[in-house]
Amino acid sequence: MFYGFNSAVKGLLASQRALYTVNHNIDNANTKGYSRQRVEQRATNPFLMPGIGFLGTGTEITKVERVRDSFVDFKYWNEMGPTGEWEIKKNSLTEIEKLMGEPSNNSFRKYMDDFYSSLDEMSKNASDVAFRNPVKENAMAFTKHLNETAKRLQNMVKDTETSIEMNVKKVNSLSSQIAGLNRQIYSAEIDGRTANDLRDRREVLVDELSKLVNINVNESSDGKYTVSLGGISIVDHVYTNQIKFDEKADIGERFTWENGGKVNLRSGELKGLMDMYEGDGKNNIYRGIPYYMDKLDEFAKGFAEKFNEQHREGYGYESTVNGIDFFVGTTAATITVNEKILEDVKLIAAAKNPGGAAEDNTNLLALIDQREDRKFFGDGLSQGTPDDFIKSILSSLAVDSLQGKRAYGTQELIRNNIETKRNSISGVSLEEEMADMVRYQHTYVAAAKMISTMDAIIDLTVNRLGLVGR
């Protein structure tokens, strides 16, 4: 008699637990990294009644599990590294483009145009100080623009170094948090249960880590969870292997493990930052900030040497002394106009002959002609006129920047596709949850009605039968 009563109670409890799970899903519909959960329900063992057969005994909830596809997770983590790397490179190269100021009134070519225009004007009346002062002022503006650009690139290197140090700390912090969650999950699941919400929290941390460095994740059959970076475990179950950054080490050797071994970075934000930090473009190394700093230094040094070489051959106004440099300094950060010329613009060597006659502007014309000299920069990869040199720097920057934008766009598209698929599998659909809620609610009400019915049957059997004749 109580057999049917127990069966109805099992149905009611199963519906109740399923409703709890639906409620949990709805509550976490907007929780980052949350995976939809569902109950696994099955019929309980039947009861064998002699002469009748097996009689059903109700239902039970055997498991609450996450809806998650580990293969999609694997693909997502694989694509996060390149996405992070190219995002950093794209942003950094865009910043360098802004520093260069091309095309605008604050560009190298604009300052160079102004400088040579003032030289051209001076050639029309080299003896007049009013025509010499603009040469000094425009030369100062030109060198100051070089100084400021070089200084900004140096600051950019320092900022990148700070970002690297912060990201290294973040990688080590994330690995420690993952190891801590491994310990909790292992303890919670030791009796065979599944710690769904703890696993979700761990996967969120792995998502963040996968954008910083290239990782591989593996979980053994005994529940030991490992995360490796370049073949070395950064998280081995409950243990971590920290990474270090040494800015004084050689190129390519700056990231090391605790034991001193080299960290093999293949992608991720750290790889992008490191390429921008130490990329000098030599030996197939990426063209990062140092490459553009070297190019600017090469331009400043070559321009000053060639201009000075011609300037030293000339004579100032009414002067019998030559050999004065127009520019001093050997790098983009230090180049400036000779202090003697700043104090006395008559020292600008316009004349070719001793005495610096007013009508002698031969040397000045030679200085102006240098701008069209295709052998102005004769050595190195960037040859040609000063404009050609600047153009080659800007061309390299434009190519690198375009590559960064395209690579990031492609990676972002791939990542978005995988993320969409991931959300379609693990995300919470409120419409679906509402349908489940109504379904389990109906089951619950039916089970409750069944209990009432069984109660009435028991009441009738116990209290009302056998009353005849009393």
PDB file of C-alpha atoms in Angstrom, residues 254-461:
ATOM      1  CA  ARG A 254      64.555  37.288 -20.770  1.00  0.00           C
ATOM      2  CA  PHE A 255      61.811  34.882 -19.601  1.00  0.00           C
ATOM      3  CA  THR A 256      62.985  32.035 -17.365  1.00  0.00           C
ATOM      4  CA  TRP A 257      61.459  29.388 -15.095  1.00  0.00           C
ATOM      5  CA  GLU A 258      62.236  29.133 -11.398  1.00  0.00           C
ATOM      6  CA  ASN A 259      65.046  26.678 -12.189  1.00  0.00           C
ATOM      7  CA  GLY A 260      66.611  29.067 -14.710  1.00  0.00           C
ATOM      8  CA  GLY A 261      65.375  27.291 -17.836  1.00  0.00           C
ATOM      9  CA  LYS A 262      64.226  29.335 -20.788  1.00  0.00           C
ATOM     10  CA  VAL A 263      60.473  29.884 -21.218  1.00  0.00           C
ATOM     11  CA  ASN A 264      59.405  29.002 -24.757  1.00  0.00           C
ATOM     12  CA  LEU A 265      56.842  31.677 -25.647  1.00  0.00           C
ATOM     13  CA  ARG A 266      55.100  31.135 -28.979  1.00  0.00           C
ATOM     14  CA  SER A 267      52.068  33.418 -28.665  1.00  0.00           C
ATOM     15  CA  GLY A 268      50.039  35.477 -26.217  1.00  0.00           C
ATOM     16  CA  GLU A 269      50.149  39.055 -24.981  1.00  0.00           C
ATOM     17  CA  LEU A 270      53.536  38.474 -23.356  1.00  0.00           C
ATOM     18  CA  LYS A 271      54.978  37.354 -26.703  1.00  0.00           C
ATOM     19  CA  GLY A 272      53.515  40.455 -28.386  1.00  0.00           C
ATOM     20  CA  LEU A 273      54.923  42.754 -25.705  1.00  0.00           C
ATOM     21  CA  MET A 274      58.330  41.086 -25.842  1.00  0.00           C
ATOM     22  CA  ASP A 275      58.497  41.356 -29.650  1.00  0.00           C
ATOM     23  CA  MET A 276      57.738  45.060 -29.404  1.00  0.00           C
ATOM     24  CA  TYR A 277      60.190  45.473 -26.491  1.00  0.00           C
ATOM     25  CA  GLU A 278      63.251  43.790 -27.952  1.00  0.00           C
ATOM     26  CA  GLY A 279      62.500  43.489 -31.680  1.00  0.00           C
ATOM     27  CA  ASP A 280      65.400  45.134 -33.526  1.00  0.00           C
ATOM     28  CA  GLY A 281      64.615  43.546 -36.896  1.00  0.00           C
ATOM     29  CA  LYS A 282      67.960  41.722 -37.041  1.00  0.00           C
ATOM     30  CA  ASN A 283      68.345  37.991 -37.775  1.00  0.00           C
ATOM     31  CA  ASN A 284      64.641  37.584 -38.580  1.00  0.00           C
ATOM     32  CA  ILE A 285      63.613  39.090 -35.246  1.00  0.00           C
ATOM     33  CA  TYR A 286      60.361  41.062 -35.298  1.00  0.00           C
ATOM     34  CA  ARG A 287      60.563  44.806 -36.052  1.00  0.00           C
ATOM     35  CA  GLY A 288      59.560  46.259 -32.698  1.00  0.00           C
ATOM     36  CA  ILE A 289      60.188  49.618 -31.033  1.00  0.00           C
ATOM     37  CA  PRO A 290      64.029  49.230 -30.971  1.00  0.00           C
ATOM     38  CA  TYR A 291      64.029  48.787 -34.762  1.00  0.00           C
ATOM     39  CA  TYR A 292      62.337  52.146 -35.311  1.00  0.00           C
ATOM     40  CA  MET A 293      64.546  53.800 -32.685  1.00  0.00           C
ATOM     41  CA  ASP A 294      67.649  52.492 -34.480  1.00  0.00           C
ATOM     42  CA  LYS A 295      66.320  53.728 -37.801  1.00  0.00           C
ATOM     43  CA  LEU A 296      65.698  57.206 -36.427  1.00  0.00           C
ATOM     44  CA  ASP A 297      69.202  57.246 -34.925  1.00  0.00           C
ATOM     45  CA  GLU A 298      70.628  56.095 -38.243  1.00  0.00           C
ATOM     46  CA  PHE A 299      68.784  58.889 -40.032  1.00  0.00           C
ATOM     47  CA  ALA A 300      69.825  61.571 -37.530  1.00  0.00           C
ATOM     48  CA  LYS A 301      73.475  60.497 -37.551  1.00  0.00           C
ATOM     49  CA  GLY A 302      73.660  60.131 -41.355  1.00  0.00           C
ATOM     50  CA  PHE A 303      71.847  63.417 -41.992  1.00  0.00           C
ATOM     51  CA  ALA A 304      74.061  65.355 -39.569  1.00  0.00           C
ATOM     52  CA  GLU A 305      77.297  63.824 -40.920  1.00  0.00           C
ATOM     53  CA  LYS A 306      76.477  64.480 -44.572  1.00  0.00           C
ATOM     54  CA  PHE A 307      75.166  68.024 -43.970  1.00  0.00           C
ATOM     55  CA  ASN A 308      78.135  68.883 -41.738  1.00  0.00           C
ATOM     56  CA  GLU A 309      80.564  67.480 -44.284  1.00  0.00           C
ATOM     57  CA  GLN A 310      79.375  70.010 -46.859  1.00  0.00           C
ATOM     58  CA  HIS A 311      78.896  72.794 -44.319  1.00  0.00           C
ATOM     59  CA  ARG A 312      82.491  72.499 -43.099  1.00  0.00           C
ATOM     60  CA  GLU A 313      83.720  73.263 -46.609  1.00  0.00           C
ATOM     61  CA  GLY A 314      82.063  76.675 -46.622  1.00  0.00           C
ATOM     62  CA  TYR A 315      82.598  80.008 -44.884  1.00  0.00           C
ATOM     63  CA  GLY A 316      80.321  82.193 -42.842  1.00  0.00           C
ATOM     64  CA  TYR A 317      79.421  85.736 -43.770  1.00  0.00           C
ATOM     65  CA  GLU A 318      82.602  87.823 -44.010  1.00  0.00           C
ATOM     66  CA  SER A 319      84.554  84.994 -42.359  1.00  0.00           C
ATOM     67  CA  THR A 320      87.858  83.425 -43.219  1.00  0.00           C
ATOM     68  CA  VAL A 321      87.333  80.469 -40.870  1.00  0.00           C
ATOM     69  CA  ASN A 322      85.612  77.258 -41.957  1.00  0.00           C
ATOM     70  CA  GLY A 323      85.190  73.728 -40.589  1.00  0.00           C
ATOM     71  CA  ILE A 324      82.227  74.464 -38.334  1.00  0.00           C
ATOM     72  CA  ASP A 325      79.595  71.732 -37.940  1.00  0.00           C
ATOM     73  CA  PHE A 326      75.993  72.846 -38.410  1.00  0.00           C
ATOM     74  CA  PHE A 327      74.544  69.974 -36.374  1.00  0.00           C
ATOM     75  CA  VAL A 328      75.917  68.298 -33.243  1.00  0.00           C
ATOM     76  CA  GLY A 329      74.830  65.013 -31.675  1.00  0.00           C
ATOM     77  CA  THR A 330      74.874  61.486 -33.063  1.00  0.00           C
ATOM     78  CA  THR A 331      71.398  60.146 -32.224  1.00  0.00           C
ATOM     79  CA  ALA A 332      67.817  61.208 -32.805  1.00  0.00           C
ATOM     80  CA  ALA A 333      67.504  62.010 -29.103  1.00  0.00           C
ATOM     81  CA  THR A 334      70.614  64.248 -28.980  1.00  0.00           C
ATOM     82  CA  ILE A 335      70.897  65.904 -32.392  1.00  0.00           C
ATOM     83  CA  THR A 336      70.605  69.692 -32.298  1.00  0.00           C
ATOM     84  CA  VAL A 337      71.991  72.825 -33.957  1.00  0.00           C
ATOM     85  CA  ASN A 338      75.562  73.849 -33.131  1.00  0.00           C
ATOM     86  CA  GLU A 339      75.528  76.312 -30.242  1.00  0.00           C
ATOM     87  CA  LYS A 340      77.935  78.640 -32.083  1.00  0.00           C
ATOM     88  CA  ILE A 341      75.437  78.990 -34.928  1.00  0.00           C
ATOM     89  CA  LEU A 342      72.604  79.569 -32.469  1.00  0.00           C
ATOM     90  CA  GLU A 343      74.616  82.488 -31.020  1.00  0.00           C
ATOM     91  CA  ASP A 344      75.700  83.886 -34.388  1.00  0.00           C
ATOM     92  CA  VAL A 345      73.779  82.981 -37.525  1.00  0.00           C
ATOM     93  CA  LYS A 346      76.505  84.633 -39.633  1.00  0.00           C
ATOM     94  CA  LEU A 347      78.476  81.405 -39.078  1.00  0.00           C
ATOM     95  CA  ILE A 348      76.096  79.533 -41.403  1.00  0.00           C
ATOM     96  CA  ALA A 349      78.539  78.669 -44.190  1.00  0.00           C
ATOM     97  CA  ALA A 350      76.811  79.977 -47.295  1.00  0.00           C
ATOM     98  CA  ALA A 351      79.989  80.997 -49.125  1.00  0.00           C
ATOM     99  CA  LYS A 352      82.397  78.678 -50.848  1.00  0.00           C
ATOM    100  CA  ASN A 353      85.383  80.985 -50.703  1.00  0.00           C
ATOM    101  CA  PRO A 354      87.269  82.507 -47.733  1.00  0.00           C
ATOM    102  CA  GLY A 355      86.003  85.933 -46.777  1.00  0.00           C
ATOM    103  CA  GLY A 356      82.334  84.985 -47.106  1.00  0.00           C
ATOM    104  CA  ALA A 357      81.366  87.566 -49.668  1.00  0.00           C
ATOM    105  CA  ALA A 358      77.724  88.683 -49.638  1.00  0.00           C
ATOM    106  CA  GLU A 359      77.083  87.471 -53.163  1.00  0.00           C
ATOM    107  CA  ASP A 360      78.780  84.085 -52.589  1.00  0.00           C
ATOM    108  CA  ASN A 361      76.092  81.461 -51.904  1.00  0.00           C
ATOM    109  CA  THR A 362      77.822  78.565 -53.636  1.00  0.00           C
ATOM    110  CA  ASN A 363      78.150  76.360 -50.592  1.00  0.00           C
ATOM    111  CA  LEU A 364      74.569  77.069 -49.580  1.00  0.00           C
ATOM    112  CA  LEU A 365      73.342  75.899 -52.990  1.00  0.00           C
ATOM    113  CA  ALA A 366      75.439  72.755 -52.564  1.00  0.00           C
ATOM    114  CA  LEU A 367      73.706  72.130 -49.209  1.00  0.00           C
ATOM    115  CA  ILE A 368      70.303  72.577 -50.856  1.00  0.00           C
ATOM    116  CA  ASP A 369      71.256  70.233 -53.715  1.00  0.00           C
ATOM    117  CA  GLN A 370      72.074  67.526 -51.174  1.00  0.00           C
ATOM    118  CA  ARG A 371      68.368  66.929 -50.671  1.00  0.00           C
ATOM    119  CA  GLU A 372      68.171  65.448 -54.168  1.00  0.00           C
ATOM    120  CA  ASP A 373      71.422  63.506 -53.840  1.00  0.00           C
ATOM    121  CA  ARG A 374      70.493  59.838 -54.234  1.00  0.00           C
ATOM    122  CA  LYS A 375      73.767  58.907 -52.543  1.00  0.00           C
ATOM    123  CA  PHE A 376      73.059  61.020 -49.467  1.00  0.00           C
ATOM    124  CA  PHE A 377      72.561  57.767 -47.563  1.00  0.00           C
ATOM    125  CA  GLY A 378      74.912  55.396 -49.330  1.00  0.00           C
ATOM    126  CA  ASP A 379      75.277  52.629 -46.777  1.00  0.00           C
ATOM    127  CA  GLY A 380      72.887  50.219 -45.148  1.00  0.00           C
ATOM    128  CA  LEU A 381      69.533  48.967 -46.347  1.00  0.00           C
ATOM    129  CA  SER A 382      67.927  52.432 -46.489  1.00  0.00           C
ATOM    130  CA  GLN A 383      69.699  54.288 -49.297  1.00  0.00           C
ATOM    131  CA  GLY A 384      68.915  57.400 -51.337  1.00  0.00           C
ATOM    132  CA  THR A 385      67.914  60.941 -50.425  1.00  0.00           C
ATOM    133  CA  PRO A 386      66.839  62.022 -46.901  1.00  0.00           C
ATOM    134  CA  ASP A 387      63.230  61.837 -48.108  1.00  0.00           C
ATOM    135  CA  ASP A 388      63.831  58.305 -49.391  1.00  0.00           C
ATOM    136  CA  PHE A 389      65.202  57.295 -46.003  1.00  0.00           C
ATOM    137  CA  ILE A 390      62.200  58.669 -44.124  1.00  0.00           C
ATOM    138  CA  LYS A 391      59.900  57.086 -46.692  1.00  0.00           C
ATOM    139  CA  SER A 392      61.536  53.685 -46.166  1.00  0.00           C
ATOM    140  CA  ILE A 393      60.988  53.931 -42.384  1.00  0.00           C
ATOM    141  CA  LEU A 394      57.352  54.887 -42.867  1.00  0.00           C
ATOM    142  CA  SER A 395      56.850  52.159 -45.477  1.00  0.00           C
ATOM    143  CA  SER A 396      58.193  49.494 -43.104  1.00  0.00           C
ATOM    144  CA  LEU A 397      55.958  50.843 -40.356  1.00  0.00           C
ATOM    145  CA  ALA A 398      52.907  50.857 -42.616  1.00  0.00           C
ATOM    146  CA  VAL A 399      53.548  47.265 -43.725  1.00  0.00           C
ATOM    147  CA  ASP A 400      54.054  46.069 -40.140  1.00  0.00           C
ATOM    148  CA  SER A 401      50.986  47.943 -38.930  1.00  0.00           C
ATOM    149  CA  LEU A 402      48.820  46.592 -41.731  1.00  0.00           C
ATOM    150  CA  GLN A 403      50.040  43.072 -41.022  1.00  0.00           C
ATOM    151  CA  GLY A 404      49.198  43.555 -37.350  1.00  0.00           C
ATOM    152  CA  LYS A 405      45.694  44.798 -38.129  1.00  0.00           C
ATOM    153  CA  ARG A 406      44.980  42.012 -40.596  1.00  0.00           C
ATOM    154  CA  ALA A 407      46.377  39.276 -38.361  1.00  0.00           C
ATOM    155  CA  TYR A 408      44.404  40.563 -35.377  1.00  0.00           C
ATOM    156  CA  GLY A 409      41.231  40.876 -37.466  1.00  0.00           C
ATOM    157  CA  THR A 410      41.588  37.291 -38.659  1.00  0.00           C
ATOM    158  CA  GLN A 411      42.325  35.971 -35.181  1.00  0.00           C
ATOM    159  CA  GLU A 412      39.448  37.921 -33.671  1.00  0.00           C
ATOM    160  CA  LEU A 413      37.074  36.506 -36.269  1.00  0.00           C
ATOM    161  CA  ILE A 414      38.207  32.930 -35.540  1.00  0.00           C
ATOM    162  CA  ARG A 415      37.986  33.493 -31.797  1.00  0.00           C
ATOM    163  CA  ASN A 416      34.512  35.010 -32.069  1.00  0.00           C
ATOM    164  CA  ASN A 417      33.288  32.036 -34.100  1.00  0.00           C
ATOM    165  CA  ILE A 418      34.594  29.586 -31.525  1.00  0.00           C
ATOM    166  CA  GLU A 419      33.201  31.672 -28.678  1.00  0.00           C
ATOM    167  CA  THR A 420      29.793  31.756 -30.358  1.00  0.00           C
ATOM    168  CA  LYS A 421      29.850  27.992 -30.696  1.00  0.00           C
ATOM    169  CA  ARG A 422      30.976  27.659 -27.093  1.00  0.00           C
ATOM    170  CA  ASN A 423      28.129  29.861 -25.888  1.00  0.00           C
ATOM    171  CA  SER A 424      25.626  27.935 -27.987  1.00  0.00           C
ATOM    172  CA  ILE A 425      26.705  24.779 -26.153  1.00  0.00           C
ATOM    173  CA  SER A 426      27.319  26.002 -22.614  1.00  0.00           C
ATOM    174  CA  GLY A 427      25.417  29.279 -22.425  1.00  0.00           C
ATOM    175  CA  VAL A 428      22.112  29.612 -20.608  1.00  0.00           C
ATOM    176  CA  SER A 429      19.061  30.073 -22.825  1.00  0.00           C
ATOM    177  CA  LEU A 430      16.299  31.687 -20.773  1.00  0.00           C
ATOM    178  CA  GLU A 431      13.639  30.416 -23.196  1.00  0.00           C
ATOM    179  CA  GLU A 432      14.893  26.871 -22.772  1.00  0.00           C
ATOM    180  CA  GLU A 433      15.066  27.226 -19.002  1.00  0.00           C
ATOM    181  CA  MET A 434      11.516  28.594 -18.883  1.00  0.00           C
ATOM    182  CA  ALA A 435      10.316  25.599 -20.894  1.00  0.00           C
ATOM    183  CA  ASP A 436      12.127  23.244 -18.490  1.00  0.00           C
ATOM    184  CA  MET A 437      10.667  25.100 -15.517  1.00  0.00           C
ATOM    185  CA  VAL A 438       7.114  24.623 -16.810  1.00  0.00           C
ATOM    186  CA  ARG A 439       7.818  20.974 -17.629  1.00  0.00           C
ATOM    187  CA  TYR A 440       9.229  20.154 -14.192  1.00  0.00           C
ATOM    188  CA  GLN A 441       6.526  22.232 -12.484  1.00  0.00           C
ATOM    189  CA  HIS A 442       3.846  20.141 -14.162  1.00  0.00           C
ATOM    190  CA  THR A 443       5.655  16.973 -13.119  1.00  0.00           C
ATOM    191  CA  TYR A 444       5.897  18.279  -9.556  1.00  0.00           C
ATOM    192  CA  VAL A 445       2.173  19.127  -9.433  1.00  0.00           C
ATOM    193  CA  ALA A 446       1.276  15.736 -10.868  1.00  0.00           C
ATOM    194  CA  ALA A 447       3.500  13.972  -8.322  1.00  0.00           C
ATOM    195  CA  ALA A 448       1.896  16.006  -5.511  1.00  0.00           C
ATOM    196  CA  LYS A 449      -1.549  15.062  -6.810  1.00  0.00           C
ATOM    197  CA  MET A 450      -0.463  11.440  -6.859  1.00  0.00           C
ATOM    198  CA  ILE A 451       0.642  11.727  -3.215  1.00  0.00           C
ATOM    199  CA  SER A 452      -2.789  13.170  -2.310  1.00  0.00           C
ATOM    200  CA  THR A 453      -4.452  10.321  -4.149  1.00  0.00           C
ATOM    201  CA  MET A 454      -2.316   7.722  -2.404  1.00  0.00           C
ATOM    202  CA  ASP A 455      -3.043   9.442   0.899  1.00  0.00           C
ATOM    203  CA  ALA A 456      -6.757   9.181   0.227  1.00  0.00           C
ATOM    204  CA  ILE A 457      -6.381   5.509  -0.622  1.00  0.00           C
ATOM    205  CA  ILE A 458      -4.461   4.852   2.583  1.00  0.00           C
ATOM    206  CA  ASP A 459      -7.018   6.811   4.587  1.00  0.00           C
ATOM    207  CA  LEU A 460      -9.839   4.837   3.046  1.00  0.00           C
ATOM    208  CA  THR A 461      -8.042   1.561   3.614  1.00  0.00           C
TER     209      THR A 461
END
